[in-house]
XYZ file of C-alpha atoms in Angstrom:
236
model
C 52.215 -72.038 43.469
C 49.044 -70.175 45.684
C 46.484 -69.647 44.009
C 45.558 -66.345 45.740
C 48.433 -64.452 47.588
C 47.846 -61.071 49.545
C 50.319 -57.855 50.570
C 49.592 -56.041 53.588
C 51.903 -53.277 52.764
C 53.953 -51.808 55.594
C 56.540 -50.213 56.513
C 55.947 -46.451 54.168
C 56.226 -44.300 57.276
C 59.302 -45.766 58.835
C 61.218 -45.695 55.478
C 60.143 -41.831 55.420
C 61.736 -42.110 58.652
C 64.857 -43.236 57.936
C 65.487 -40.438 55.415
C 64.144 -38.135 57.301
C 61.041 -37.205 55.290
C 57.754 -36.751 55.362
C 55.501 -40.115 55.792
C 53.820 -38.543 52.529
C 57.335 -39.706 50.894
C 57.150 -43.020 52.098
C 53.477 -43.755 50.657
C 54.733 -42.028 47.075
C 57.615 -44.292 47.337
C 55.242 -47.231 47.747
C 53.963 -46.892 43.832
C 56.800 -48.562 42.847
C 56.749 -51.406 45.039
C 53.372 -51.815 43.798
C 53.157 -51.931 40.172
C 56.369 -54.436 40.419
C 54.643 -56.708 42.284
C 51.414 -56.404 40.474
C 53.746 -57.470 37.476
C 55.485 -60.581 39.490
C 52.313 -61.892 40.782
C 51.009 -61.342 36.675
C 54.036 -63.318 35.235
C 54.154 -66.295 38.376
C 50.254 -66.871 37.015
C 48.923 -65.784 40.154
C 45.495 -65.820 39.158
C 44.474 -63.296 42.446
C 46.154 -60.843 44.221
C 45.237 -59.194 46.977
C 46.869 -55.528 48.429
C 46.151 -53.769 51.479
C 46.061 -50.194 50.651
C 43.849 -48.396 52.914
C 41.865 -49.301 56.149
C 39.092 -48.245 58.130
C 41.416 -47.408 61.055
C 43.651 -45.271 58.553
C 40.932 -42.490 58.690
C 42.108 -41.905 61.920
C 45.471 -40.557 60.705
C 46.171 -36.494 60.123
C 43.873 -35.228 57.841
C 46.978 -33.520 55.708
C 48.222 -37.380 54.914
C 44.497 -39.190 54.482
C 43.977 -36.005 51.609
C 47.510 -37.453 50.584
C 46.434 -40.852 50.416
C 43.141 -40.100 48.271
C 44.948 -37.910 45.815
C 48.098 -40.681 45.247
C 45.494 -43.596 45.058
C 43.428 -41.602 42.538
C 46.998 -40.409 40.472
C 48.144 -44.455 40.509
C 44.098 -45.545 38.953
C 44.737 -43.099 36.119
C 48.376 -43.480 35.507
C 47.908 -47.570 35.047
C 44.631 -47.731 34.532
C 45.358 -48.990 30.568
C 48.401 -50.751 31.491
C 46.577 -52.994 33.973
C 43.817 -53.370 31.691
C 45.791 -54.397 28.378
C 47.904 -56.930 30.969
C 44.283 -58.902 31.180
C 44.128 -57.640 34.806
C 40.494 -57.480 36.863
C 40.625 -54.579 39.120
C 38.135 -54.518 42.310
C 38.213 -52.454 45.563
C 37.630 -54.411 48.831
C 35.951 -51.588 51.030
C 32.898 -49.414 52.086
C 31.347 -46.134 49.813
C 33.223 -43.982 52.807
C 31.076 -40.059 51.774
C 34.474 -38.977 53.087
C 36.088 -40.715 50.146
C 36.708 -37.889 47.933
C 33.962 -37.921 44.570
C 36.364 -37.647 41.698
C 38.396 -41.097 43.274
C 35.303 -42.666 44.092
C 34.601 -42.025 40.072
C 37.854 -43.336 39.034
C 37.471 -46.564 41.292
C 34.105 -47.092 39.516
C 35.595 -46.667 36.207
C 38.190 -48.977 36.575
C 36.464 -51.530 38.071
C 33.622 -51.241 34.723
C 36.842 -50.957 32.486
C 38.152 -54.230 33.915
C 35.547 -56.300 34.490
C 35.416 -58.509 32.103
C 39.210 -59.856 32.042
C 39.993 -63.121 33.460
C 43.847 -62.994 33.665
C 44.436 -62.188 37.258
C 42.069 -60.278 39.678
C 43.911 -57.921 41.346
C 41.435 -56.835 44.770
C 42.519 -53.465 46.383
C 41.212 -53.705 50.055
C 40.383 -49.458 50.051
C 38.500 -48.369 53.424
C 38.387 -51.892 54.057
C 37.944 -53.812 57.646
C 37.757 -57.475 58.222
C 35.237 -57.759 60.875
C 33.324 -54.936 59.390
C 32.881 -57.572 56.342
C 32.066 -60.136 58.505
C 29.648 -58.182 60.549
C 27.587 -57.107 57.651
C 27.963 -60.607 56.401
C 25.835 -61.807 59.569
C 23.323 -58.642 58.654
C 23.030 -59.997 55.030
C 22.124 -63.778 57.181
C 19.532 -61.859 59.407
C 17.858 -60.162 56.612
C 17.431 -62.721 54.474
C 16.212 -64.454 56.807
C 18.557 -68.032 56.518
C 17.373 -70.272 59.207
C 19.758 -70.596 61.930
C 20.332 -74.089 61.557
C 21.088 -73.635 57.373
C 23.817 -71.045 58.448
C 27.114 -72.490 57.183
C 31.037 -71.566 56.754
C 29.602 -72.116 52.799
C 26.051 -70.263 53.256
C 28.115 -67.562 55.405
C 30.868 -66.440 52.675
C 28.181 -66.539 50.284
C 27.221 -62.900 51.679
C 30.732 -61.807 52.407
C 31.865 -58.939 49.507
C 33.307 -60.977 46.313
C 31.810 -64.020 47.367
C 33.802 -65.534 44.477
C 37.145 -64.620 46.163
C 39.147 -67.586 47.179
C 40.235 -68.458 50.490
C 44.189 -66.714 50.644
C 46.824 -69.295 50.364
C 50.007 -66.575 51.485
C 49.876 -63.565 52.954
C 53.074 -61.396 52.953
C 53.435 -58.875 55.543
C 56.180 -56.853 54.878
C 59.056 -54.620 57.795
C 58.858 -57.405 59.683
C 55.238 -56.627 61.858
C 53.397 -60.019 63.369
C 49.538 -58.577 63.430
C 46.975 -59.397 61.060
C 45.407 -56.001 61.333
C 42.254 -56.576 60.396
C 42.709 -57.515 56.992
C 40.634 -60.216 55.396
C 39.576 -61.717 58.403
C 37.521 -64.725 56.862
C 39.761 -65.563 53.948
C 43.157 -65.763 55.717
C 42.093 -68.265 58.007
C 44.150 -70.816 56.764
C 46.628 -68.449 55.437
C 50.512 -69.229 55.681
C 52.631 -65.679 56.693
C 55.522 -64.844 56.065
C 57.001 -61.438 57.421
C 59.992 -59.901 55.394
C 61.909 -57.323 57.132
C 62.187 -55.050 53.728
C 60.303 -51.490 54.043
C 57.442 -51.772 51.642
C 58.954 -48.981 49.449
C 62.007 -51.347 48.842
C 59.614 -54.352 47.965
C 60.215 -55.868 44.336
C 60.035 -58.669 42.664
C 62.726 -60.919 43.979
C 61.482 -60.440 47.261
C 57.720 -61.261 45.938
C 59.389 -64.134 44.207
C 61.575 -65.077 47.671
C 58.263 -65.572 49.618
C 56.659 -67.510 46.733
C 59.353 -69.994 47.525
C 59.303 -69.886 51.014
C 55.901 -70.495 50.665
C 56.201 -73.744 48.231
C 58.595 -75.454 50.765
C 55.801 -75.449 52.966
C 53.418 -78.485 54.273
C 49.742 -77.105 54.258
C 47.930 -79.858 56.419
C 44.845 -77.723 57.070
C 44.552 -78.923 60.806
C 45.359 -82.871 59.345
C 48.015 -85.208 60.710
C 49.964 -86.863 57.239
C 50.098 -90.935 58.258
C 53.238 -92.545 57.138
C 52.542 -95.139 54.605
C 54.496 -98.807 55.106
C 56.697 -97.486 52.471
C 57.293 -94.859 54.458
C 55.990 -92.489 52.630
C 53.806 -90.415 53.475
């Protein structure tokens, strides 16, 4: 089984689409599809999950469905808040202190996170206002500041500094409606990520899909770059 899987949730707006709704519909939908996979990943033993909710790009969308966005995300912390917390779940946000993140959410993400903190069950990381190379940028900062020797800088020294330096490298990453990009999402710690892409509409996400890609996932060969030498048995 991974150890740490991530969701990079797409696919709200199109199923909006399809029923001719509002995209707000779409991301309401999406609660659902959430809190059932939250629950999968909790009874596989997935020890981290990882969910895409939110990135610095999506502040470029109409202010009417970023006010949408902030109010939902905010509705979802204080409607599972306990739930998540009596399940043994750690709850972190992956993401910058945005001013235009509205005060009462930014509250409710810092309450959560201090309500959580101490459970070792699963940590559940919400990337919220969250961009890969921003990370890795201001993990190069961190470097300069510091001032590490150039010649002490290391892949190890180097993720020391990224956010949640304890976060494990991702082991799957499932990108759902069937998109190929990576979207700036967790740049450093899906570099030796497998993918897979299913073509459900993250609204219709549940469980036995979550559970689908877990398998797909197990019948894989992770070689990390390595060529696997037959032994004279044949074996390899």
């Amino acid at each position: 089984m991974p150890r740490h899987v991530a969701c990079v949730m797409d696919g709200n707006g199109r199923w909006a689409a399809q029923r001719s709704l509002p995209r707000t519909a779409g991301h309401k939908a999406a609660e659902t599809a959430v809190i059932d996979v939250i629950e999968a990943a909790h009874a596989a033993g997935i020890p981290w999950l990882s969910l895409f909710a939110f990135s610095t790009e999506n502040w470029r969308r109409p202010d009417g469905e970023v006010d949408f966005l902030m109010e939902l995300v905010r509705r979802t912390i204080r409607k599972h808040a306990l739930t998540l917390h009596a399940r043994g779940i750690r709850c972190r946000f992956l993401g910058d202190s945005d001013i235009r993140i509205p005060p009462d959410l930014a509250r409710d993400i810092a309450d959560l996170t201090t309500l959580t903190r101490d459970n070792r069950r699963m940590t559940l990381t919400v990337a919220f206002d969250h961009g890969g190379r921003r990370d890795i940028v201001r993990a190069a900062r961190s470097l300069i500041r510091n001032r590490v020797p150039a010649e002490q800088v290391t892949e190890e020294s180097f993720a020391h500094h990224l956010p949640y330096p304890d976060t494990p490298d991702v082991d799957l990453v499932i990108r759902t409606s069937g998109e190929h990009r990576i979207s700036n999402f967790m740049l450093w710690q899906v570099a030796y990520a497998e993918w897979t892409f299913p073509h459900v509409l993250w609204p219709d996400f549940r469980a036995t899909h979550f559970w689908e890609c877990l398998d797909s996932y197990r019948g894989r060969e992770r070689r990390f770059g390595a060529v696997r030498i037959p032994t004279p048995t044949g074996k390899s």
